[in-house]
């Protein structure tokens, strides 16, 4: 086991653990220390090869290891940097690092509109949280921003490239979950686009998962778009017998009406088990599901608003 | 006259063909290495030579070779990086075009040293005529038994292929090169793992520049120590420099490391000075990605010593008063050249070539180009200069691969050393346009702003 200290909190991790995973381990064991977890826009545990691109998870390593205590000269991507024994990491305790992260947020927001009031991802958007926590009040970018028409890629998914931050999560999902992938990255640099081959439909059985992994509102569920703000819905864990996937999902309901079906996500908003399109899009009736009970939303985002729980009353 | 190692026979008629090349002593290193040396001895010889990678980074070649993982039962690969895309750098093209067999010989000898049985030359797509030259040389090498099965009856076998790329600057970065060679989009990989552990097809791989590999035959033939005697300190041997810009004699020169910069620019043996007796204003000595230096700092270090053509001397003073030898793309500017325009041109290039994987490079390069466009076309503001420096700091060191640094350094250095010129563009935009583009452009500008 290796010893690592993040923001003054020490823990032991297995060899090969990254700084981000070590921080998540601390936050899981001690939820009161959740501030040690760096934000991540492109890293996604279930997707092999993801991470290292968005640079929002950068941290300052103030001591490389017990053997070599020299600090690392520049901030490192915590999702890709493995822990060494005795490593000391600063996530929220270093002002320079917070300034560097603010820079990354500024760059990410160059082309991503802050149209949260009309965006379907509002409340579940990682960039919204990131901008709120690390962003500047004003932008220095005065040039024209890039905009796109919305594209329907299949009967259930809408792509709005204007909001895409090119995290590649959907590309990895398509690569690793679906057969005959038809979408990927076209062009390069800031002209790069997520696109399909001549606007082909994505109709693979597991294609709906690209919606779940998208950290912003670029890929949205057409069966849910604009039907409700997410914080007005009530999430319930539910399952059904499915011969394609695990059949375990979250039903987002308004009264008895199922507005949306998604996969179940963990405390870090990563899908635990991917679900098929049939579960996601074709069973929007409560009777098709066995409802297990209300789902606890761990994220501190507005998504957890209005999810009241009755306190136990002591009857005298 | 300086000693020549790579271009010694470049002037010989027909040297691009096998017969003449062989007559001039070609393929001796293959004979020597395969028949009289072990692979480890070849690696040691390269280590002794002090040869540093000629692609730009200057990492010791022998050390790089010794990092190569050698697991049993897994193939190893040698890749020649001939994706010469750095603006101002055109030395590898000259070498491959003039003496293609030197590269083939270098690759056979190096492959033997590394225990490689399949090697590739990854060449930029725009060099398609050189692809034909290389393919002819490789076919001749196969025909005469220098490639293929059981070379010289020693039991050693090697196949060598030429693979043209799609013509993207980023494919010169070693991991992007590997991705491209595998048939994928040329995006850099996140390191570690390094190619020496997991490279082409997840196998241990060495990626070396054309010039580096072409130097190996001389080191094997004459010995590493003899090679190390040339040059100064840790910058050993000779180096190809592609000189361009405002020079009387632009071209590819082979210099002994340690030639004074002043001698290289002004002597008749090399570039022959600046045309029309104009003043030497600035220089980018290592390809467009390295920091630009004004003439006084290019000729003398901040300590007042003569600046010489070595890795150490050119980088003396760090980025405050130094630059880098890089790939040897030596670009000289006379007094008439506009640094703002030049910086804008570089920024356009790096913006265009950013792969778009990581956000600082993807968004930052575009932002820098747009701000520089404003400055160049007469709409700059005073605060734009500090904004540019700030954007370059956001990009530098924060990206997956060095393209971010390559985009940031020229902008930051240009403002550091030529701030007055940028400020002049802000204060007198119309004069700045006249100076750069002549009357036609001025009329266009007046039309645009309605003057």
XYZ file of C-alpha atoms in Angstrom:
767
model
C 0.000 0.000 0.000
C 1.147 3.528 -0.753
C 0.681 6.558 1.455
C -0.697 9.710 -0.135
C -1.736 13.010 1.417
C -4.260 15.194 -0.387
C -5.056 18.615 1.059
C -3.605 17.449 4.354
C -5.708 14.282 4.526
C -3.737 11.068 4.488
C -4.828 7.732 3.063
C -3.404 4.424 1.890
C -3.998 3.263 -1.678
C -3.057 0.292 -3.827
C -0.144 0.583 -6.217
C -1.316 1.860 -9.608
C -4.008 4.119 -8.137
C -4.223 7.558 -9.684
C -4.391 10.741 -7.613
C -8.009 11.260 -8.681
C -9.024 7.777 -7.570
C -7.152 8.236 -4.295
C -9.072 11.473 -3.714
C -12.329 9.710 -4.515
C -11.379 6.996 -2.056
C -10.928 9.630 0.660
C -14.273 11.222 -0.227
C -16.032 7.851 -0.170
C -14.585 6.908 3.196
C -14.998 10.381 4.674
C -17.757 12.328 2.882
C -16.916 15.420 4.930
C -13.640 15.633 2.955
C -15.275 15.597 -0.476
C -13.442 18.847 -1.359
C -10.287 16.803 -2.002
C -11.799 15.353 -5.205
C -10.656 17.296 -8.277
C -13.326 17.993 -10.898
C -13.236 15.803 -14.019
C -14.885 16.544 -17.322
C -13.342 13.912 -19.586
C -12.263 11.136 -17.228
C -14.835 8.385 -16.772
C -13.862 5.292 -14.822
C -15.785 2.691 -16.865
C -14.379 3.983 -20.153
C -10.934 2.670 -20.909
C -8.530 5.300 -22.221
C -10.599 8.266 -21.087
C -9.050 11.174 -19.213
C -6.096 13.500 -19.561
C -7.740 15.812 -22.084
C -9.834 18.464 -20.379
C -7.148 19.376 -17.790
C -9.736 20.375 -15.197
C -8.483 17.720 -12.793
C -5.020 19.266 -12.546
C -3.455 19.238 -9.089
C -0.191 20.461 -7.634
C 2.158 17.740 -6.406
C 4.168 19.464 -3.690
C 6.135 16.315 -2.829
C 6.761 13.634 -5.449
C 7.386 10.780 -3.041
C 9.122 9.854 0.178
C 12.255 8.901 -1.775
C 12.229 11.918 -4.048
C 10.515 14.753 -2.161
C 10.997 17.293 -4.934
C 7.753 18.943 -6.062
C 6.586 18.370 -9.604
C 7.372 21.525 -11.606
C 3.955 21.971 -13.156
C 0.386 20.965 -12.313
C -0.376 17.380 -13.365
C -3.573 15.725 -14.571
C -4.699 13.810 -11.486
C -6.694 11.291 -13.532
C -3.541 10.106 -15.270
C -0.857 10.516 -12.619
C -0.255 7.518 -10.416
C 0.356 7.884 -6.720
C 3.863 7.301 -5.399
C 4.583 6.400 -1.801
C 4.692 9.538 0.316
C 3.223 11.799 -2.348
C 1.738 15.086 -1.125
C -0.942 16.655 -3.313
C -2.676 20.024 -3.157
C -6.119 20.304 -4.674
C -7.964 23.137 -2.954
C -5.178 24.370 -0.701
C -2.926 25.913 -3.337
C -3.957 29.349 -4.678
C -1.744 28.977 -7.767
C -3.451 25.745 -8.648
C -6.890 27.255 -8.212
C -5.799 30.069 -10.528
C -4.604 27.492 -13.080
C -7.914 25.649 -12.856
C -9.722 28.935 -13.333
C -7.703 29.369 -16.525
C -8.841 25.984 -17.799
C -12.452 26.876 -17.055
C -12.054 30.117 -18.959
C -10.734 28.211 -21.955
C -13.516 25.624 -21.770
C -16.099 28.382 -21.690
C -14.755 30.087 -24.798
C -17.111 28.158 -27.002
C -19.509 26.637 -24.523
C -22.471 28.955 -23.960
C -23.613 29.534 -20.401
C -27.193 29.017 -21.446
C -28.003 26.929 -18.404
C -31.491 28.461 -18.070
C -32.538 26.841 -21.333
C -30.156 23.890 -21.479
C -31.591 20.476 -20.849
C -28.508 19.401 -18.898
C -28.910 22.149 -16.304
C -28.657 20.709 -12.846
C -26.713 17.705 -14.078
C -23.991 19.593 -15.911
C -20.423 19.242 -14.710
C -19.344 22.374 -16.532
C -22.085 24.344 -14.816
C -20.736 23.204 -11.450
C -17.173 23.859 -12.552
C -17.959 27.354 -13.789
C -19.794 28.096 -10.552
C -16.918 26.876 -8.372
C -13.869 27.902 -10.387
C -14.998 30.293 -13.091
C -14.532 34.028 -13.393
C -17.451 36.428 -13.274
C -16.570 37.863 -16.666
C -14.934 36.533 -19.774
C -12.059 38.187 -21.566
C -12.943 36.499 -24.834
C -14.311 39.057 -27.267
C -14.190 37.125 -30.508
C -16.977 35.363 -32.317
C -17.928 32.002 -30.856
C -18.653 28.972 -32.905
C -22.242 27.867 -33.283
C -23.931 24.904 -34.909
C -27.371 23.805 -35.954
C -28.767 20.984 -33.866
C -28.527 17.564 -35.474
C -30.836 14.623 -34.894
C -28.652 11.561 -34.754
C -31.266 8.862 -34.615
C -34.773 8.966 -33.337
C -33.808 9.448 -29.701
C -30.624 11.505 -29.567
C -30.024 15.113 -30.433
C -26.533 16.520 -30.892
C -25.937 20.187 -30.222
C -22.279 20.742 -31.003
C -22.399 24.327 -29.764
C -22.288 22.952 -26.246
C -19.741 20.177 -26.863
C -16.431 20.482 -25.030
C -14.855 17.549 -26.909
C -14.300 15.386 -23.856
C -14.407 12.295 -26.119
C -16.510 10.384 -23.570
C -19.230 9.586 -26.107
C -16.610 8.469 -28.608
C -15.107 6.047 -26.089
C -18.595 4.860 -25.146
C -19.466 4.197 -28.749
C -16.123 2.514 -29.301
C -16.318 0.279 -26.295
C -20.039 -0.445 -25.997
C -21.486 -0.571 -29.462
C -20.877 -2.505 -32.656
C -20.439 -0.744 -35.962
C -19.686 2.649 -34.500
C -20.812 5.431 -36.797
C -19.802 8.513 -34.867
C -16.532 10.075 -33.859
C -14.446 13.233 -34.081
C -14.197 15.081 -37.366
C -11.677 17.832 -38.188
C -9.077 19.085 -35.737
C -8.259 21.827 -33.259
C -11.107 24.110 -32.257
C -12.852 23.170 -35.481
C -13.181 19.577 -34.287
C -16.704 18.240 -34.156
C -18.426 15.187 -32.856
C -20.263 13.898 -35.856
C -21.630 10.897 -37.639
C -20.750 9.640 -41.063
C -22.928 11.869 -43.305
C -25.405 12.480 -40.463
C -26.140 8.809 -40.048
C -28.404 7.656 -37.277
C -26.928 6.091 -34.191
C -29.300 3.199 -33.699
C -27.205 0.670 -31.830
C -28.907 -0.929 -28.830
C -26.537 0.794 -26.400
C -26.215 4.135 -28.146
C -28.340 5.909 -25.539
C -25.456 5.695 -23.104
C -23.665 8.499 -24.950
C -26.304 10.777 -23.430
C -25.483 9.640 -19.919
C -21.725 10.077 -20.264
C -21.878 13.542 -21.846
C -20.820 15.948 -19.078
C -22.559 18.912 -20.714
C -25.713 19.367 -22.745
C -24.314 18.419 -26.135
C -26.002 15.035 -26.386
C -29.538 15.033 -25.081
C -32.448 12.644 -24.834
C -35.091 13.708 -27.335
C -37.773 11.916 -25.370
C -37.060 14.137 -22.360
C -35.915 17.440 -23.854
C -37.758 20.393 -22.360
C -40.331 18.242 -20.591
C -39.148 19.277 -17.141
C -36.207 20.731 -15.266
C -34.386 17.867 -13.689
C -34.762 19.220 -10.152
C -38.537 19.147 -10.492
C -38.515 15.398 -11.104
C -38.181 12.676 -8.510
C -35.708 9.873 -9.160
C -36.569 6.282 -8.222
C -34.391 3.211 -8.483
C -36.236 0.623 -10.531
C -35.538 -2.559 -12.434
C -37.086 -4.792 -15.031
C -36.220 -8.124 -16.587
C -34.186 -7.285 -19.670
C -32.410 -9.759 -21.931
C -30.038 -7.082 -23.284
C -28.743 -5.276 -20.226
C -28.806 -5.361 -16.442
C -32.258 -3.746 -16.463
C -31.327 -1.574 -13.476
C -32.225 2.061 -14.045
C -33.377 5.294 -12.514
C -36.883 6.517 -13.335
C -37.209 10.300 -13.235
C -40.866 10.851 -12.436
C -43.421 13.591 -12.085
C -46.214 12.074 -10.096
C -46.818 8.690 -11.683
C -45.513 9.754 -15.047
C -42.077 8.494 -16.089
C -40.388 11.427 -17.804
C -36.970 9.926 -18.300
C -35.044 6.695 -17.779
C -31.295 6.768 -17.190
C -28.600 4.408 -15.993
C -27.656 4.492 -12.334
C -24.711 6.701 -11.503
C -22.358 6.643 -8.554
C -21.378 9.484 -6.245
C -18.999 10.821 -8.890
C -21.720 10.799 -11.544
C -20.319 7.837 -13.432
C -22.588 5.104 -14.770
C -22.329 1.917 -12.730
C -23.897 -0.374 -15.347
C -24.799 0.735 -18.854
C -28.391 0.132 -19.996
C -29.892 -0.638 -23.376
C -32.009 1.635 -25.534
C -35.111 -0.477 -25.002
C -35.018 0.142 -21.243
C -34.133 3.784 -21.728
C -36.567 4.823 -24.425
C -39.295 2.192 -24.821
C -40.486 1.583 -21.277
C -41.660 4.931 -20.016
C -44.528 3.433 -18.107
C -44.273 2.882 -14.398
C -46.001 -0.498 -14.604
C -43.178 -1.849 -16.764
C -40.809 -1.467 -13.823
C -40.421 -2.757 -10.322
C -39.797 0.416 -8.345
C -37.334 -0.143 -5.535
C -37.640 3.216 -3.838
C -36.417 6.813 -3.948
C -32.872 7.325 -5.179
C -30.420 9.259 -3.073
C -28.696 12.013 -4.990
C -25.235 12.530 -3.615
C -24.099 15.356 -5.838
C -24.089 18.776 -4.314
C -25.522 20.208 -7.507
C -28.971 21.713 -7.835
C -30.058 18.277 -8.990
C -30.453 17.326 -5.346
C -32.799 20.250 -4.673
C -36.397 19.477 -3.765
C -35.542 15.921 -2.756
C -36.852 16.201 0.758
C -36.761 13.391 3.235
C -39.016 13.201 6.214
C -37.102 13.221 9.455
C -37.853 10.489 11.949
C -40.265 11.770 14.480
C -39.950 10.678 18.047
C -43.398 9.936 19.407
C -43.592 10.677 23.077
C 36.243 23.920 -44.152
C 34.185 22.131 -41.542
C 34.150 18.379 -41.407
C 31.186 16.771 -43.087
C 29.695 13.482 -42.006
C 26.222 13.364 -43.486
C 26.728 15.495 -46.559
C 30.297 14.360 -47.274
C 29.281 12.786 -50.572
C 26.175 14.852 -51.262
C 27.819 16.495 -54.241
C 28.797 13.186 -55.907
C 26.799 12.603 -59.066
C 24.463 9.618 -58.821
C 24.902 9.222 -55.054
C 21.145 8.640 -54.781
C 21.638 5.338 -56.617
C 22.924 2.166 -54.999
C 26.042 1.624 -57.152
C 27.579 5.044 -56.536
C 26.608 4.986 -52.871
C 28.228 1.581 -52.396
C 31.320 2.722 -54.299
C 31.655 5.649 -51.893
C 31.771 3.270 -48.945
C 28.070 2.838 -48.351
C 26.717 0.008 -46.173
C 30.113 -0.495 -44.468
C 28.469 0.049 -41.101
C 26.002 -2.769 -41.734
C 28.849 -5.124 -42.571
C 30.821 -4.040 -39.532
C 27.922 -4.186 -37.106
C 26.389 -7.449 -38.260
C 29.650 -9.341 -38.718
C 31.904 -8.022 -35.973
C 29.749 -6.463 -33.270
C 26.973 -7.448 -30.908
C 23.836 -5.282 -30.724
C 24.913 -4.105 -27.269
C 28.268 -2.981 -28.655
C 26.508 -0.870 -31.293
C 24.327 0.721 -28.605
C 27.426 1.414 -26.493
C 29.139 3.023 -29.464
C 26.159 5.337 -29.978
C 26.186 6.153 -26.252
C 29.909 6.975 -26.430
C 29.297 9.270 -29.389
C 27.058 11.532 -27.304
C 24.664 11.747 -30.254
C 21.508 13.635 -29.315
C 18.198 13.333 -31.140
C 18.155 15.637 -34.125
C 14.382 16.010 -34.311
C 14.346 18.915 -31.895
C 14.273 17.648 -28.328
C 17.974 16.738 -28.244
C 17.552 13.694 -25.991
C 20.633 11.402 -25.925
C 20.014 8.708 -28.547
C 22.026 5.943 -26.846
C 20.101 6.475 -23.624
C 16.793 6.402 -25.501
C 17.816 3.114 -27.090
C 18.753 1.628 -23.734
C 15.222 2.368 -22.407
C 13.726 0.014 -24.990
C 11.934 -2.807 -23.214
C 12.968 -6.214 -24.500
C 10.335 -8.703 -23.403
C 10.623 -12.174 -24.915
C 8.242 -13.077 -27.695
C 7.045 -9.536 -28.395
C 8.309 -7.722 -31.504
C 10.081 -4.391 -31.246
C 9.864 -1.637 -33.819
C 12.056 1.148 -35.093
C 10.247 4.112 -36.590
C 11.975 6.804 -38.547
C 10.272 10.132 -37.998
C 10.413 11.767 -41.425
C 7.306 13.862 -40.783
C 9.299 17.027 -41.113
C 6.602 19.639 -40.588
C 8.187 22.333 -38.450
C 8.073 25.611 -40.374
C 11.630 26.598 -41.269
C 12.945 23.042 -41.095
C 13.759 21.274 -44.340
C 17.005 19.416 -43.625
C 15.612 15.868 -43.542
C 14.014 16.368 -46.911
C 17.409 17.308 -48.356
C 19.078 14.295 -46.800
C 16.455 11.827 -48.009
C 16.316 13.333 -51.457
C 20.085 13.462 -51.958
C 21.342 10.353 -50.149
C 18.403 8.035 -49.466
C 20.677 5.031 -48.950
C 22.297 6.739 -45.956
C 18.980 6.604 -44.135
C 18.370 3.010 -45.210
C 21.856 2.045 -44.008
C 21.326 3.870 -40.722
C 18.044 2.095 -40.187
C 19.499 -1.371 -40.865
C 22.370 -0.769 -38.434
C 20.101 0.767 -35.804
C 17.510 -2.002 -36.167
C 20.229 -4.581 -35.617
C 21.330 -2.737 -32.468
C 17.779 -2.669 -31.137
C 16.826 -6.236 -32.070
C 14.176 -4.938 -34.442
C 12.961 -6.974 -37.417
C 10.379 -4.560 -38.803
C 11.040 -0.869 -39.282
C 9.054 1.955 -40.830
C 9.855 5.331 -42.308
C 6.876 7.546 -41.485
C 7.072 10.406 -43.937
C 4.823 13.410 -44.370
C 2.394 13.038 -47.237
C 3.554 16.205 -48.987
C 6.953 14.609 -49.601
C 5.458 12.187 -52.086
C 8.341 12.449 -54.540
C 10.706 11.472 -51.746
C 8.539 8.435 -51.037
C 9.405 7.225 -54.528
C 13.104 7.952 -53.973
C 13.076 6.024 -50.699
C 11.107 3.135 -52.145
C 13.642 2.839 -54.958
C 16.511 2.854 -52.469
C 14.786 0.237 -50.319
C 14.141 -1.961 -53.365
C 17.838 -1.690 -54.275
C 18.824 -2.562 -50.711
C 16.579 -5.638 -50.817
C 18.036 -6.608 -54.204
C 21.591 -6.454 -52.876
C 20.864 -8.296 -49.669
C 20.995 -5.403 -47.181
C 17.359 -5.934 -46.280
C 15.157 -9.002 -46.079
C 15.910 -12.477 -44.777
C 19.323 -13.477 -43.447
C 21.214 -10.260 -44.193
C 24.876 -11.008 -45.182
C 24.315 -14.600 -44.059
C 24.353 -13.525 -40.420
C 20.884 -14.810 -39.657
C 19.604 -11.298 -39.009
C 16.447 -10.283 -40.917
C 14.817 -6.913 -41.374
C 11.891 -5.548 -43.347
C 11.685 -1.821 -44.006
C 8.577 0.014 -45.191
C 7.768 3.587 -46.142
C 4.476 4.901 -44.782
C 3.279 8.325 -45.997
C 1.173 10.261 -43.513
C -1.793 12.506 -44.131
C 0.207 15.694 -43.710
C -0.546 16.894 -40.190
C 2.087 18.684 -38.115
C 1.068 16.827 -34.988
C 2.007 13.497 -36.589
C 5.631 14.484 -36.016
C 5.011 13.980 -32.297
C 6.122 10.428 -31.646
C 2.933 9.035 -30.124
C 0.706 10.745 -32.694
C 2.999 9.304 -35.343
C 2.422 5.837 -33.898
C -1.364 6.355 -33.837
C -1.275 7.508 -37.448
C 0.883 4.565 -38.468
C -1.659 2.260 -36.860
C -4.262 3.766 -39.167
C -5.953 5.938 -36.598
C -6.474 9.668 -36.197
C -3.075 11.202 -35.433
C -3.747 12.229 -31.850
C -0.906 12.163 -29.314
C -1.156 9.540 -26.611
C -0.939 10.361 -22.950
C 2.444 9.388 -21.522
C 3.348 7.231 -19.634
C 3.511 4.572 -20.965
C 6.285 5.773 -23.238
C 6.797 4.214 -26.688
C 9.909 2.418 -25.412
C 7.502 0.320 -23.306
C 4.268 0.437 -25.332
C 4.526 1.929 -28.779
C 3.444 0.647 -32.157
C 0.819 -2.101 -31.768
C 1.461 -1.869 -28.001
C 5.005 -3.145 -28.547
C 8.297 -1.530 -27.484
C 9.196 1.070 -30.079
C 11.984 3.540 -30.748
C 11.171 6.660 -32.756
C 14.174 8.525 -34.167
C 14.551 11.424 -36.544
C 15.957 10.979 -40.081
C 19.167 12.865 -39.296
C 19.722 10.882 -36.107
C 19.457 7.544 -37.893
C 21.563 8.753 -40.815
C 24.351 9.618 -38.369
C 24.568 6.082 -36.969
C 26.642 4.611 -39.871
C 29.418 7.179 -39.293
C 29.451 6.423 -35.570
C 29.712 2.680 -36.172
C 32.354 3.091 -38.883
C 34.603 5.571 -37.106
C 33.724 4.834 -33.492
C 31.709 6.797 -30.970
C 34.738 8.485 -29.482
C 35.859 9.893 -32.820
C 32.378 11.345 -33.287
C 32.339 12.774 -29.772
C 35.596 14.631 -30.471
C 33.708 16.856 -32.883
C 31.658 19.586 -31.275
C 31.614 21.247 -27.900
C 30.769 19.656 -24.553
C 27.540 17.685 -24.626
C 26.743 18.907 -28.135
C 28.814 16.453 -30.103
C 29.246 15.831 -33.808
C 27.784 17.733 -36.692
C 24.294 19.106 -37.216
C 22.286 19.879 -40.290
C 20.931 23.401 -40.241
C 18.279 24.536 -42.689
C 18.831 28.260 -43.000
C 16.182 30.489 -44.510
C 14.726 33.973 -44.316
C 16.690 37.083 -45.182
C 20.012 35.461 -46.040
C 22.233 35.748 -49.051
C 22.738 31.987 -49.199
C 19.805 30.132 -47.644
C 20.117 26.362 -47.724
C 20.992 23.226 -45.812
C 24.393 23.337 -44.100
C 26.220 20.727 -42.122
C 28.026 22.469 -39.303
C 30.322 21.215 -36.598
C 28.608 21.904 -33.289
C 30.136 25.029 -31.776
C 30.295 27.286 -34.820
C 29.655 30.877 -33.642
C 26.233 32.151 -34.660
C 27.821 35.262 -36.112
C 30.084 33.163 -38.308
C 27.155 31.015 -39.435
C 25.095 33.999 -40.501
C 27.759 36.245 -41.956
C 30.628 34.118 -43.261
C 30.783 33.136 -46.906
C 31.251 29.500 -45.970
C 27.695 29.456 -44.632
C 24.844 31.932 -45.111
C 26.823 34.870 -46.494
C 25.129 37.608 -44.492
C 21.932 39.615 -44.936
C 20.937 40.746 -48.455
C 21.335 44.383 -49.502
C 23.457 45.150 -46.448
C 20.395 45.374 -44.241
C 20.542 45.113 -40.485
C 20.154 41.749 -38.747
C 17.024 42.125 -36.631
C 16.057 38.780 -35.153
C 16.428 35.041 -35.481
C 14.507 31.871 -34.747
C 17.296 29.264 -34.650
C 15.456 25.992 -34.139
C 12.272 25.931 -36.162
C 9.233 28.126 -35.645
C 8.353 26.652 -32.255
C 11.415 27.954 -30.414
C 11.554 31.455 -28.924
C 12.609 34.273 -31.225
C 15.658 36.311 -30.136
C 16.682 39.838 -31.140
C 20.018 40.161 -32.926
C 22.042 41.271 -29.905
C 20.944 38.294 -27.807
C 21.329 35.957 -30.768
C 24.968 36.865 -31.230
C 25.923 37.246 -27.554
C 24.522 35.683 -24.421
C 23.266 37.873 -21.595
C 26.690 37.379 -19.984
C 28.367 38.809 -23.056
C 29.819 35.529 -24.358
C 29.693 34.640 -28.041
C 26.610 32.569 -28.780
C 27.628 29.361 -30.589
C 25.597 26.700 -32.364
C 25.215 24.159 -29.569
C 22.231 23.022 -27.532
C 23.722 24.578 -24.388
C 24.857 27.908 -25.755
C 21.596 28.668 -27.548
C 19.525 27.830 -24.484
C 21.808 29.813 -22.173
C 19.727 32.283 -20.220
C 16.590 30.164 -20.348
C 13.586 31.755 -21.972
C 14.457 35.174 -20.586
C 17.458 35.685 -22.832
C 17.941 32.347 -24.566
C 16.245 30.075 -27.081
C 16.780 26.520 -28.378
C 18.675 24.713 -31.121
C 15.545 22.611 -31.734
C 15.416 21.000 -35.146
C 17.877 23.461 -36.671
C 15.346 25.430 -38.703
C 17.314 28.681 -38.723
C 15.108 31.627 -39.733
C 16.702 35.061 -40.027
C 14.814 38.362 -40.146
C 16.235 41.603 -41.494
C 15.277 45.061 -40.270
C 12.267 45.293 -42.612
C 10.480 42.281 -41.219
C 7.519 42.776 -38.964
C 7.590 40.666 -35.825
C 3.849 41.089 -35.253
C 3.050 39.746 -38.674
C 5.488 36.900 -38.242
C 4.052 36.000 -34.831
C 0.551 36.072 -36.269
C 1.628 33.739 -39.071
C 3.085 31.265 -36.581
C -0.023 31.468 -34.405
C -2.204 30.730 -37.424
C -0.123 27.681 -38.162
C -0.261 26.241 -34.657
C -3.963 26.962 -34.357
C -4.570 25.150 -37.613
C -2.458 22.170 -36.577
C -3.702 21.671 -33.005
C -5.296 18.234 -32.826
C -8.017 19.436 -30.473
C -7.730 16.749 -27.836
C -6.884 18.856 -24.801
C -8.699 22.071 -24.004
C -5.780 24.493 -23.360
C -4.257 23.847 -26.779
C -7.553 23.514 -28.651
C -9.073 26.728 -27.349
C -5.929 28.679 -26.452
C -4.239 28.502 -29.856
C -7.389 29.779 -31.547
C -7.747 32.606 -29.051
C -4.126 33.698 -29.540
C -4.548 33.702 -33.297
C -7.661 35.851 -33.095
C -6.033 38.408 -30.793
C -2.970 38.558 -33.044
C -5.242 38.934 -36.055
C -6.723 42.007 -34.366
C -3.269 43.429 -33.738
C -2.090 42.696 -37.240
C -5.112 44.219 -38.931
C -5.152 47.427 -36.955
C -7.731 46.686 -34.293
C -5.409 45.882 -31.402
C -5.806 47.249 -27.912
C -3.132 47.955 -25.330
C -4.356 45.197 -23.044
C -4.095 42.633 -25.855
C -0.380 42.204 -25.200
C -0.840 41.173 -21.579
C -3.774 39.020 -22.632
C -1.592 37.200 -25.141
C 1.117 36.581 -22.548
C -1.524 35.284 -20.162
C -3.054 32.937 -22.736
C 0.390 31.583 -23.612
C 0.974 30.848 -19.911
C -2.332 28.997 -19.750
C -1.269 26.751 -22.613
C 2.399 26.199 -21.788
C 3.074 22.993 -19.896
C -0.605 22.224 -19.586
C -1.141 20.086 -22.642
C -0.870 16.422 -23.552
C 1.946 16.952 -26.027
C 4.494 19.718 -26.782
C 2.382 21.359 -29.494
C 0.909 23.617 -26.832
C 4.385 24.763 -25.838
C 5.316 25.161 -29.507
C 2.361 27.499 -29.950
C 2.907 29.444 -26.739
C 6.665 30.035 -26.795
C 6.926 32.075 -30.023
C 4.128 34.411 -28.935
C 5.468 34.932 -25.422
C 9.043 35.453 -26.687
C 7.999 37.881 -29.413
C 6.179 40.073 -26.897
C 9.018 39.736 -24.385
C 11.669 40.939 -26.828
C 9.683 43.123 -29.243
C 6.987 44.641 -27.068
C 7.556 48.134 -28.515
C 6.775 46.826 -31.968
C 3.485 45.353 -30.800
C 2.654 48.600 -29.005
C 3.482 50.497 -32.176
C 0.950 48.352 -34.027
C -1.645 49.279 -31.439
C -0.903 53.009 -31.544
C -0.336 53.429 -35.274
C -2.336 50.703 -36.994
C -2.445 52.387 -40.367
C 1.316 52.906 -40.529
C 1.817 49.354 -39.442
C -0.300 48.132 -42.318
C 1.602 50.246 -44.817
C 4.883 48.921 -43.531
C 3.833 45.347 -43.863
C 1.674 45.149 -46.872
C 2.330 48.086 -49.138
C -0.100 50.526 -50.670
C -2.559 47.997 -52.037
C -3.216 46.667 -48.588
C -3.547 50.167 -47.209
C -6.303 50.951 -49.730
C -8.016 47.790 -48.748
C -7.754 48.847 -45.118
C -9.074 52.353 -45.774
C -11.963 50.820 -47.642
C -12.686 48.483 -44.779
C -12.756 51.213 -42.137
C -14.381 53.806 -44.371
C -11.631 56.423 -44.118
